[in-house]
Amino acid sequence: MSDETIQLMEKALHDNGFRLTAARRAIVAMLSRTGGHVSADELADLVRTEAPGVGRMTVYRTLDLLHELELVRPVYQGTGAAHYVLMEDGHHHHLVCSTCDRVIEFDDCVLEEVEKVVGQRFNFEVKGHLLEFYGRCQECQT
Amino acid sequence: MSDETIQLMEKALHDNGFRLTAARRAIVAMLSRTGGHVSADELADLVRTEAPGVGRMTVYRTLDLLHELELVRPVYQGTGAAHYVLMEDGHHHHLVCSTCDRVIEFDDCVLEEVEKVVGQRFNFEVKGHLLEFYGRCQECQT
DNA sequence: CTCTGTGCAAAGGATTTGCACTACG
DNA sequence: CGTAGTGCAAATCCTTTGCACAGAG
Protein backbone atom coordinates (compact mmCIF):
# COMPACT_ATOMS: atom_id res chain seq x y z
CA MET A 1 0.00 0.00 0.00
CA SER A 2 2.96 2.21 0.56
CA ASP A 3 3.92 1.24 -2.94
CA GLU A 4 0.55 2.25 -4.24
CA THR A 5 1.01 5.67 -2.77
CA ILE A 6 4.32 6.00 -4.51
CA GLN A 7 2.87 4.87 -7.82
CA LEU A 8 0.03 7.29 -7.49
CA MET A 9 2.23 10.24 -6.75
CA GLU A 10 4.75 9.48 -9.43
CA LYS A 11 1.98 9.07 -11.94
CA ALA A 12 0.41 12.36 -10.92
CA LEU A 13 3.71 14.13 -11.30
CA HIS A 14 4.33 12.62 -14.68
CA ASP A 15 0.80 13.20 -15.95
CA ASN A 16 1.04 16.84 -15.08
CA GLY A 17 4.22 17.30 -17.01
CA PHE A 18 6.68 17.28 -14.13
CA ARG A 19 9.89 15.38 -14.37
CA LEU A 20 10.49 12.29 -12.33
CA THR A 21 13.86 13.05 -10.86
CA ALA A 22 15.85 11.00 -8.39
CA ALA A 23 15.28 13.56 -5.69
CA ARG A 24 11.52 13.54 -6.20
CA ARG A 25 11.43 9.77 -6.17
CA ALA A 26 13.31 9.68 -2.90
CA ILE A 27 11.05 12.30 -1.35
CA VAL A 28 7.85 10.65 -2.47
CA ALA A 29 9.07 7.26 -1.30
CA MET A 30 9.97 8.53 2.13
CA LEU A 31 6.75 10.47 2.41
CA SER A 32 4.66 7.43 1.72
CA ARG A 33 6.81 5.41 4.06
CA THR A 34 6.15 7.76 6.95
CA GLY A 35 2.45 7.70 6.20
CA GLY A 36 2.49 11.46 6.31
CA HIS A 37 2.51 13.86 9.19
CA VAL A 38 6.03 15.13 9.04
CA SER A 39 7.38 18.61 8.77
CA ALA A 40 9.36 19.57 5.69
CA ASP A 41 12.50 19.65 7.75
CA GLU A 42 11.96 16.26 9.32
CA LEU A 43 11.23 14.82 5.93
CA ALA A 44 14.40 16.35 4.52
CA ASP A 45 16.45 14.71 7.25
CA LEU A 46 14.76 11.37 6.67
CA VAL A 47 15.30 11.55 2.94
CA ARG A 48 18.94 12.35 3.49
CA THR A 49 19.54 9.18 5.43
CA GLU A 50 18.89 7.34 2.17
CA ALA A 51 19.70 9.87 -0.49
CA PRO A 52 22.35 12.15 0.99
CA GLY A 53 22.50 14.52 -1.94
CA VAL A 54 18.99 15.87 -1.62
CA GLY A 55 18.73 19.46 -0.46
CA ARG A 56 16.29 20.88 2.00
CA MET A 57 14.85 23.26 -0.58
CA THR A 58 14.04 20.48 -2.95
CA VAL A 59 11.95 18.93 -0.24
CA TYR A 60 10.11 22.20 0.32
CA ARG A 61 9.55 22.62 -3.38
CA THR A 62 8.41 19.07 -3.90
CA LEU A 63 5.94 19.30 -1.04
CA ASP A 64 4.62 22.46 -2.60
CA LEU A 65 4.22 20.66 -5.87
CA LEU A 66 2.42 17.76 -4.25
CA HIS A 67 0.18 20.24 -2.55
CA GLU A 68 -0.74 21.82 -5.87
CA LEU A 69 -1.57 18.37 -7.15
CA GLU A 70 -3.71 17.87 -4.03
CA LEU A 71 -1.78 14.83 -2.95
CA VAL A 72 -0.59 16.32 0.25
CA ARG A 73 -1.87 18.97 2.62
CA PRO A 74 -0.06 21.25 5.04
CA VAL A 75 -1.45 21.48 8.54
CA TYR A 76 -0.56 24.46 10.69
CA GLN A 77 -0.93 23.67 14.34
CA GLY A 78 0.88 26.41 16.05
CA THR A 79 3.87 28.52 15.67
CA GLY A 80 6.28 25.79 14.71
CA ALA A 81 6.84 24.03 11.43
CA ALA A 82 3.94 23.06 9.19
CA HIS A 83 3.18 19.35 9.02
CA TYR A 84 2.26 17.63 5.82
CA VAL A 85 -0.32 14.88 5.64
CA LEU A 86 -1.20 12.56 2.77
CA MET A 87 -4.55 13.30 1.20
CA GLU A 88 -4.84 10.48 -1.24
CA ASP A 89 -6.53 7.85 0.85
CA GLY A 90 -9.66 9.86 1.43
CA HIS A 91 -11.18 8.48 4.56
CA HIS A 92 -9.03 7.87 7.46
CA HIS A 93 -8.04 10.01 10.36
CA HIS A 94 -5.32 10.34 12.90
CA LEU A 95 -4.69 10.10 16.57
CA VAL A 96 -1.52 12.04 17.15
CA CYS A 97 0.35 11.53 20.39
CA SER A 98 1.65 14.77 21.86
CA THR A 99 4.37 12.95 23.72
CA CYS A 100 5.93 10.56 21.23
CA ASP A 101 4.43 11.89 17.98
CA ARG A 102 3.19 8.45 17.10
CA VAL A 103 0.35 8.55 14.58
CA ILE A 104 -2.47 6.03 14.91
CA GLU A 105 -4.94 5.79 12.07
CA PHE A 106 -8.64 5.18 12.34
CA ASP A 107 -11.42 5.38 9.84
CA ASP A 108 -14.56 6.01 11.78
CA CYS A 109 -16.11 8.63 9.65
CA VAL A 110 -19.26 10.30 10.85
CA LEU A 111 -18.57 13.47 9.03
CA GLU A 112 -20.54 13.18 5.81
CA GLU A 113 -23.53 14.72 7.48
CA VAL A 114 -21.65 17.55 9.10
CA GLU A 115 -19.94 18.10 5.81
CA LYS A 116 -23.25 18.51 4.06
CA VAL A 117 -24.73 20.86 6.61
CA VAL A 118 -21.67 23.02 6.82
CA GLY A 119 -21.27 23.09 3.08
CA GLN A 120 -24.78 24.35 2.60
CA ARG A 121 -24.69 26.88 5.36
CA PHE A 122 -21.59 28.58 3.99
CA ASN A 123 -22.17 27.75 0.35
CA PHE A 124 -18.82 26.04 0.45
CA GLU A 125 -18.06 23.24 -1.97
CA VAL A 126 -16.53 20.65 0.33
CA LYS A 127 -14.00 18.40 -1.33
CA GLY A 128 -12.37 16.72 1.60
CA HIS A 129 -11.67 16.96 5.24
CA LEU A 130 -9.07 16.40 7.86
CA LEU A 131 -9.87 15.15 11.32
CA GLU A 132 -7.25 14.59 13.93
CA PHE A 133 -7.37 14.03 17.65
CA TYR A 134 -4.47 15.06 19.80
CA GLY A 135 -3.55 13.60 23.13
CA ARG A 136 -1.52 10.82 24.67
CA CYS A 137 -1.29 7.30 23.43
CA GLN A 138 -1.43 4.23 25.62
CA GLU A 139 2.31 3.89 26.09
CA CYS A 140 2.81 7.53 26.95
CA GLN A 141 0.19 7.64 29.66
CA THR A 142 2.47 6.22 32.32
CA MET B 1 -19.43 46.38 24.04
CA SER B 2 -15.85 47.17 23.29
CA ASP B 3 -15.70 48.45 26.83
CA GLU B 4 -17.17 45.27 28.16
CA THR B 5 -14.45 43.29 26.46
CA ILE B 6 -11.84 45.47 28.09
CA GLN B 7 -13.42 45.09 31.51
CA LEU B 8 -13.62 41.36 31.09
CA MET B 9 -10.00 41.00 30.10
CA GLU B 10 -8.66 43.29 32.77
CA LYS B 11 -10.68 41.47 35.37
CA ALA B 12 -9.44 38.10 34.17
CA LEU B 13 -5.86 39.29 34.33
CA HIS B 14 -6.32 40.68 37.79
CA ASP B 15 -8.21 37.67 39.10
CA ASN B 16 -5.46 35.37 37.99
CA GLY B 17 -2.83 37.31 39.81
CA PHE B 18 -1.34 39.20 36.89
CA ARG B 19 -0.51 42.84 37.18
CA LEU B 20 -2.47 45.45 35.35
CA THR B 21 0.30 47.42 33.75
CA ALA B 22 0.02 50.37 31.42
CA ALA B 23 1.29 48.28 28.52
CA ARG B 24 -1.28 45.56 29.14
CA ARG B 25 -4.07 48.08 29.37
CA ALA B 26 -3.07 49.61 26.07
CA ILE B 27 -2.83 46.22 24.38
CA VAL B 28 -6.15 44.96 25.69
CA ALA B 29 -7.85 48.22 24.75
CA MET B 30 -6.55 48.12 21.21
CA LEU B 31 -7.34 44.45 20.86
CA SER B 32 -10.94 44.97 21.81
CA ARG B 33 -11.10 48.02 19.58
CA THR B 34 -10.05 46.03 16.52
CA GLY B 35 -12.56 43.33 17.37
CA GLY B 36 -9.80 40.78 16.95
CA HIS B 37 -8.25 39.18 13.92
CA VAL B 38 -4.93 40.94 13.89
CA SER B 39 -1.44 39.55 13.91
CA ALA B 40 0.82 40.23 16.88
CA ASP B 41 2.89 42.54 14.75
CA GLU B 42 -0.05 44.51 13.43
CA LEU B 43 -1.37 44.84 16.94
CA ALA B 44 1.99 46.07 18.16
CA ASP B 45 2.03 48.77 15.51
CA LEU B 46 -1.50 49.81 16.36
CA VAL B 47 -0.76 49.95 20.06
CA ARG B 48 2.27 52.08 19.38
CA THR B 49 0.24 54.76 17.66
CA GLU B 50 -1.32 55.42 21.06
CA ALA B 51 1.26 54.20 23.53
CA PRO B 52 4.63 54.64 21.82
CA GLY B 53 6.64 53.02 24.59
CA VAL B 54 5.21 49.52 24.22
CA GLY B 55 7.55 46.94 22.79
CA ARG B 56 6.74 44.25 20.32
CA MET B 57 7.65 41.52 22.76
CA THR B 58 5.25 42.75 25.31
CA VAL B 59 2.51 42.37 22.77
CA TYR B 60 3.58 38.81 22.03
CA ARG B 61 3.75 37.99 25.69
CA THR B 62 0.43 39.58 26.50
CA LEU B 63 -1.29 37.73 23.69
CA ASP B 64 0.21 34.56 25.05
CA LEU B 65 -1.14 35.39 28.44
CA LEU B 66 -4.59 36.11 27.10
CA HIS B 67 -4.45 32.85 25.27
CA GLU B 68 -3.70 30.98 28.47
CA LEU B 69 -6.65 32.70 30.04
CA GLU B 70 -8.71 31.57 27.06
CA LEU B 71 -9.68 35.10 26.12
CA VAL B 72 -8.00 35.05 22.77
CA ARG B 73 -7.07 32.40 20.31
CA PRO B 74 -4.41 32.22 17.64
CA VAL B 75 -5.42 31.20 14.13
CA TYR B 76 -2.69 29.87 11.89
CA GLN B 77 -3.50 30.42 8.27
CA GLY B 78 -0.50 29.19 6.46
CA THR B 79 3.02 30.25 6.59
CA GLY B 80 2.56 33.88 7.53
CA ALA B 81 1.96 35.48 10.89
CA ALA B 82 -0.59 34.00 13.27
CA HIS B 83 -3.77 35.99 13.70
CA TYR B 84 -5.42 36.43 17.04
CA VAL B 85 -9.17 36.45 17.41
CA LEU B 86 -11.29 37.13 20.42
CA MET B 87 -12.62 33.95 21.86
CA GLU B 88 -16.32 34.22 22.42
CA ASP B 89 -17.09 30.63 21.71
CA GLY B 90 -15.33 27.45 22.64
CA HIS B 91 -15.32 25.16 19.66
CA HIS B 92 -14.66 26.19 16.17
CA HIS B 93 -13.29 24.68 13.03
CA HIS B 94 -12.18 25.74 9.63
CA LEU B 95 -13.31 25.71 6.07
CA VAL B 96 -10.19 26.19 3.99
CA CYS B 97 -10.57 27.27 0.38
CA SER B 98 -8.16 25.45 -1.92
CA THR B 99 -8.28 28.26 -4.42
CA CYS B 100 -7.84 31.44 -2.42
CA ASP B 101 -6.76 29.99 0.94
CA ARG B 102 -9.44 31.94 2.71
CA VAL B 103 -10.27 30.47 6.11
CA ILE B 104 -13.90 30.46 7.23
CA GLU B 105 -14.62 29.51 10.79
CA PHE B 106 -17.57 27.53 12.01
CA ASP B 107 -18.42 26.06 15.35
CA ASP B 108 -20.64 23.14 14.71
CA CYS B 109 -19.07 20.61 16.97
CA VAL B 110 -20.45 17.11 16.95
CA LEU B 111 -17.19 15.55 17.89
CA GLU B 112 -17.42 14.99 21.61
CA GLU B 113 -19.07 11.67 21.02
CA VAL B 114 -16.66 10.48 18.37
CA GLU B 115 -13.87 11.65 20.59
CA LYS B 116 -15.10 9.48 23.40
CA VAL B 117 -15.59 6.37 21.30
CA VAL B 118 -12.27 6.66 19.56
CA GLY B 119 -10.46 7.42 22.77
CA GLN B 120 -11.80 4.27 24.37
CA ARG B 121 -11.19 2.03 21.45
CA PHE B 122 -7.53 2.94 21.20
CA ASN B 123 -7.02 3.72 24.84
CA PHE B 124 -5.94 7.14 23.73
CA GLU B 125 -6.24 10.07 26.07
CA VAL B 126 -7.80 12.69 23.81
CA LYS B 127 -6.94 16.25 24.68
CA GLY B 128 -8.09 18.13 21.63
CA HIS B 129 -8.93 17.84 17.99
CA LEU B 130 -8.54 19.48 14.65
CA LEU B 131 -11.26 19.43 12.07
CA GLU B 132 -10.92 21.15 8.75
CA PHE B 133 -12.90 20.88 5.56
CA TYR B 134 -11.22 21.62 2.27
CA GLY B 135 -12.90 22.77 -0.88
CA ARG B 136 -13.90 25.93 -2.68
CA CYS B 137 -15.53 28.93 -1.13
CA GLN B 138 -18.45 30.78 -2.63
CA GLU B 139 -16.39 33.34 -4.50
CA CYS B 140 -14.03 30.80 -5.98
CA GLN B 141 -16.77 28.60 -7.41
CA THR B 142 -17.21 30.69 -10.54
C1' DC C 1 20.40 19.87 -26.74
C1' DT C 2 17.03 22.45 -24.02
C1' DC C 3 14.85 23.77 -20.30
C1' DT C 4 13.15 22.03 -15.84
C1' DG C 5 14.82 20.94 -11.61
C1' DT C 6 18.57 21.12 -8.11
C1' DG C 7 21.69 22.71 -4.42
C1' DC C 8 23.94 26.19 -2.08
C1' DA C 9 24.06 30.24 0.38
C1' DA C 10 22.04 34.12 1.80
C1' DA C 11 17.90 36.78 2.72
C1' DG C 12 13.59 37.19 4.96
C1' DG C 13 9.82 37.18 8.31
C1' DA C 14 7.90 35.70 12.71
C1' DT C 15 8.78 34.54 17.20
C1' DT C 16 11.71 33.57 21.36
C1' DT C 17 15.36 34.34 24.67
C1' DG C 18 18.76 36.71 27.86
C1' DC C 19 19.44 40.35 30.70
C1' DA C 20 19.45 44.72 33.01
C1' DC C 21 15.87 48.11 34.22
C1' DT C 22 11.13 49.75 35.77
C1' DA C 23 7.13 50.03 38.31
C1' DC C 24 2.95 47.52 40.19
C1' DG C 25 0.99 46.04 44.38
C1' DC D 1 10.59 46.95 48.61
C1' DG D 2 10.49 42.58 46.06
C1' DT D 3 9.14 40.46 42.23
C1' DA D 4 6.47 40.39 37.99
C1' DG D 5 6.69 42.73 33.94
C1' DT D 6 9.20 45.40 30.32
C1' DG D 7 12.20 46.70 26.39
C1' DC D 8 16.03 46.09 23.67
C1' DA D 9 18.96 43.43 20.81
C1' DA D 10 20.47 39.35 19.34
C1' DA D 11 19.35 34.61 18.44
C1' DT D 12 16.59 31.09 16.43
C1' DC D 13 13.52 28.75 13.66
C1' DC D 14 11.05 28.02 9.32
C1' DT D 15 10.69 29.24 4.69
C1' DT D 16 11.70 31.71 0.33
C1' DT D 17 14.71 33.59 -3.25
C1' DG D 18 18.63 34.21 -6.59
C1' DC D 19 21.71 32.08 -9.33
C1' DA D 20 24.90 28.85 -11.67
C1' DC D 21 25.07 24.06 -12.70
C1' DA D 22 23.27 19.27 -13.65
C1' DG D 23 20.40 15.88 -15.65
C1' DA D 24 15.63 14.30 -17.55
C1' DG D 25 13.18 13.97 -21.79
XYZ file of C-alpha atoms (C1' of nucleotides) in Angstrom:
334
model
C 0.000 0.000 0.000
C 2.961 2.210 0.563
C 3.918 1.240 -2.935
C 0.551 2.248 -4.243
C 1.005 5.672 -2.768
C 4.320 6.000 -4.508
C 2.872 4.870 -7.819
C 0.029 7.294 -7.488
C 2.228 10.237 -6.747
C 4.750 9.479 -9.429
C 1.975 9.068 -11.942
C 0.406 12.357 -10.917
C 3.712 14.129 -11.298
C 4.329 12.618 -14.683
C 0.805 13.199 -15.955
C 1.039 16.838 -15.075
C 4.216 17.299 -17.014
C 6.678 17.284 -14.126
C 9.888 15.378 -14.371
C 10.491 12.290 -12.333
C 13.857 13.046 -10.862
C 15.851 11.002 -8.394
C 15.279 13.564 -5.687
C 11.521 13.537 -6.204
C 11.431 9.771 -6.174
C 13.309 9.685 -2.896
C 11.051 12.295 -1.346
C 7.851 10.647 -2.467
C 9.073 7.259 -1.304
C 9.969 8.528 2.126
C 6.755 10.475 2.407
C 4.656 7.430 1.723
C 6.813 5.409 4.063
C 6.154 7.764 6.954
C 2.453 7.704 6.201
C 2.485 11.462 6.307
C 2.507 13.858 9.189
C 6.026 15.126 9.044
C 7.384 18.606 8.768
C 9.361 19.570 5.688
C 12.504 19.649 7.748
C 11.964 16.264 9.323
C 11.226 14.823 5.929
C 14.399 16.352 4.523
C 16.448 14.713 7.251
C 14.763 11.371 6.674
C 15.297 11.548 2.943
C 18.940 12.346 3.494
C 19.544 9.178 5.427
C 18.886 7.341 2.174
C 19.695 9.873 -0.492
C 22.351 12.155 0.993
C 22.505 14.518 -1.939
C 18.991 15.874 -1.615
C 18.734 19.460 -0.457
C 16.287 20.882 2.001
C 14.846 23.262 -0.581
C 14.042 20.483 -2.949
C 11.946 18.930 -0.238
C 10.112 22.195 0.320
C 9.553 22.625 -3.379
C 8.412 19.066 -3.899
C 5.935 19.298 -1.043
C 4.622 22.459 -2.602
C 4.225 20.660 -5.873
C 2.415 17.756 -4.254
C 0.175 20.245 -2.553
C -0.742 21.821 -5.871
C -1.574 18.368 -7.146
C -3.710 17.868 -4.027
C -1.783 14.828 -2.955
C -0.590 16.318 0.254
C -1.866 18.969 2.615
C -0.059 21.253 5.037
C -1.445 21.484 8.542
C -0.561 24.460 10.687
C -0.926 23.671 14.339
C 0.885 26.407 16.045
C 3.874 28.521 15.671
C 6.282 25.792 14.710
C 6.835 24.035 11.427
C 3.940 23.057 9.191
C 3.185 19.350 9.018
C 2.261 17.626 5.820
C -0.317 14.880 5.640
C -1.197 12.561 2.773
C -4.547 13.295 1.199
C -4.839 10.480 -1.242
C -6.529 7.845 0.852
C -9.662 9.855 1.428
C -11.184 8.481 4.559
C -9.027 7.871 7.464
C -8.035 10.007 10.356
C -5.320 10.341 12.897
C -4.692 10.104 16.569
C -1.519 12.040 17.147
C 0.355 11.528 20.391
C 1.646 14.767 21.865
C 4.370 12.950 23.716
C 5.926 10.565 21.232
C 4.429 11.890 17.978
C 3.191 8.453 17.101
C 0.352 8.550 14.578
C -2.467 6.029 14.908
C -4.941 5.793 12.069
C -8.643 5.180 12.335
C -11.425 5.384 9.837
C -14.559 6.006 11.783
C -16.111 8.631 9.646
C -19.258 10.299 10.849
C -18.573 13.469 9.027
C -20.541 13.178 5.808
C -23.528 14.723 7.484
C -21.647 17.548 9.101
C -19.938 18.095 5.809
C -23.251 18.509 4.063
C -24.732 20.858 6.614
C -21.665 23.024 6.823
C -21.265 23.095 3.083
C -24.778 24.348 2.600
C -24.689 26.878 5.356
C -21.594 28.576 3.994
C -22.173 27.747 0.350
C -18.822 26.045 0.451
C -18.057 23.238 -1.969
C -16.532 20.650 0.331
C -13.997 18.398 -1.335
C -12.374 16.718 1.596
C -11.665 16.964 5.237
C -9.070 16.397 7.857
C -9.873 15.154 11.320
C -7.248 14.591 13.934
C -7.374 14.032 17.649
C -4.471 15.063 19.801
C -3.555 13.600 23.135
C -1.516 10.823 24.671
C -1.286 7.295 23.429
C -1.435 4.229 25.625
C 2.313 3.895 26.092
C 2.813 7.534 26.948
C 0.192 7.639 29.659
C 2.471 6.221 32.320
C -19.429 46.376 24.036
C -15.853 47.173 23.295
C -15.699 48.452 26.825
C -17.172 45.268 28.159
C -14.449 43.294 26.464
C -11.837 45.472 28.091
C -13.419 45.094 31.508
C -13.621 41.360 31.090
C -10.003 41.002 30.096
C -8.659 43.288 32.774
C -10.683 41.465 35.375
C -9.445 38.105 34.175
C -5.862 39.294 34.332
C -6.315 40.678 37.794
C -8.214 37.671 39.104
C -5.462 35.371 37.991
C -2.833 37.308 39.807
C -1.344 39.197 36.888
C -0.512 42.842 37.182
C -2.474 45.449 35.351
C 0.295 47.419 33.752
C 0.017 50.370 31.418
C 1.288 48.279 28.523
C -1.280 45.564 29.139
C -4.066 48.076 29.365
C -3.072 49.605 26.072
C -2.830 46.222 24.380
C -6.145 44.961 25.694
C -7.850 48.222 24.753
C -6.552 48.121 21.212
C -7.344 44.449 20.865
C -10.942 44.971 21.806
C -11.099 48.019 19.577
C -10.054 46.026 16.523
C -12.556 43.328 17.372
C -9.805 40.783 16.953
C -8.252 39.182 13.920
C -4.933 40.938 13.890
C -1.441 39.547 13.914
C 0.816 40.234 16.876
C 2.895 42.536 14.746
C -0.045 44.514 13.432
C -1.370 44.836 16.936
C 1.994 46.065 18.165
C 2.033 48.767 15.509
C -1.501 49.806 16.365
C -0.763 49.950 20.057
C 2.273 52.078 19.375
C 0.238 54.761 17.664
C -1.322 55.425 21.061
C 1.262 54.198 23.532
C 4.631 54.635 21.821
C 6.645 53.021 24.590
C 5.210 49.524 24.217
C 7.551 46.937 22.787
C 6.737 44.253 20.318
C 7.655 41.518 22.756
C 5.249 42.747 25.315
C 2.511 42.366 22.772
C 3.580 38.808 22.032
C 3.754 37.991 25.689
C 0.427 39.585 26.496
C -1.293 37.731 23.686
C 0.206 34.559 25.046
C -1.141 35.385 28.435
C -4.593 36.115 27.096
C -4.455 32.848 25.270
C -3.697 30.984 28.473
C -6.655 32.703 30.044
C -8.713 31.575 27.064
C -9.678 35.097 26.118
C -8.002 35.052 22.773
C -7.073 32.395 20.306
C -4.408 32.220 17.635
C -5.417 31.204 14.134
C -2.690 29.867 11.889
C -3.500 30.423 8.266
C -0.504 29.191 6.459
C 3.022 30.252 6.588
C 2.555 33.883 7.526
C 1.957 35.476 10.885
C -0.589 33.998 13.274
C -3.768 35.994 13.700
C -5.419 36.429 17.038
C -9.169 36.449 17.411
C -11.288 37.133 20.424
C -12.619 33.954 21.864
C -16.321 34.220 22.421
C -17.092 30.630 21.713
C -15.334 27.454 22.638
C -15.324 25.157 19.660
C -14.660 26.194 16.174
C -13.294 24.676 13.029
C -12.184 25.741 9.633
C -13.306 25.705 6.068
C -10.187 26.189 3.995
C -10.566 27.266 0.375
C -8.160 25.448 -1.925
C -8.277 28.262 -4.418
C -7.841 31.443 -2.416
C -6.756 29.995 0.945
C -9.442 31.936 2.707
C -10.273 30.471 6.114
C -13.898 30.463 7.226
C -14.625 29.512 10.791
C -17.569 27.526 12.013
C -18.418 26.065 15.350
C -20.642 23.137 14.713
C -19.066 20.613 16.966
C -20.447 17.110 16.954
C -17.194 15.548 17.892
C -17.418 14.994 21.610
C -19.068 11.668 21.022
C -16.655 10.482 18.373
C -13.868 11.648 20.587
C -15.097 9.475 23.405
C -15.589 6.371 21.298
C -12.266 6.663 19.559
C -10.460 7.424 22.774
C -11.797 4.274 24.371
C -11.185 2.027 21.447
C -7.533 2.941 21.198
C -7.017 3.719 24.844
C -5.937 7.139 23.728
C -6.237 10.074 26.074
C -7.803 12.689 23.810
C -6.938 16.250 24.677
C -8.088 18.133 21.634
C -8.928 17.845 17.990
C -8.539 19.484 14.654
C -11.264 19.434 12.065
C -10.918 21.145 8.748
C -12.905 20.885 5.556
C -11.222 21.619 2.273
C -12.899 22.774 -0.879
C -13.903 25.930 -2.685
C -15.534 28.932 -1.131
C -18.455 30.780 -2.630
C -16.392 33.343 -4.500
C -14.035 30.803 -5.976
C -16.769 28.604 -7.412
C -17.213 30.688 -10.535
C 20.397 19.868 -26.745
C 17.027 22.446 -24.023
C 14.850 23.773 -20.299
C 13.145 22.033 -15.840
C 14.823 20.937 -11.609
C 18.567 21.117 -8.112
C 21.690 22.712 -4.417
C 23.936 26.188 -2.082
C 24.064 30.239 0.383
C 22.036 34.117 1.796
C 17.898 36.776 2.723
C 13.594 37.189 4.962
C 9.822 37.178 8.313
C 7.899 35.696 12.714
C 8.776 34.543 17.199
C 11.715 33.575 21.356
C 15.364 34.338 24.667
C 18.759 36.715 27.863
C 19.435 40.346 30.699
C 19.445 44.717 33.010
C 15.870 48.114 34.223
C 11.135 49.749 35.771
C 7.131 50.033 38.307
C 2.949 47.517 40.192
C 0.989 46.038 44.385
C 10.593 46.946 48.612
C 10.486 42.578 46.064
C 9.136 40.461 42.235
C 6.466 40.389 37.992
C 6.688 42.731 33.937
C 9.196 45.399 30.318
C 12.196 46.696 26.386
C 16.034 46.085 23.667
C 18.957 43.428 20.813
C 20.465 39.354 19.342
C 19.352 34.612 18.437
C 16.590 31.090 16.426
C 13.522 28.748 13.658
C 11.048 28.016 9.317
C 10.685 29.244 4.685
C 11.696 31.707 0.329
C 14.714 33.590 -3.253
C 18.631 34.211 -6.592
C 21.708 32.077 -9.328
C 24.900 28.852 -11.669
C 25.067 24.059 -12.701
C 23.271 19.270 -13.654
C 20.398 15.883 -15.645
C 15.632 14.300 -17.553
C 13.181 13.974 -21.787
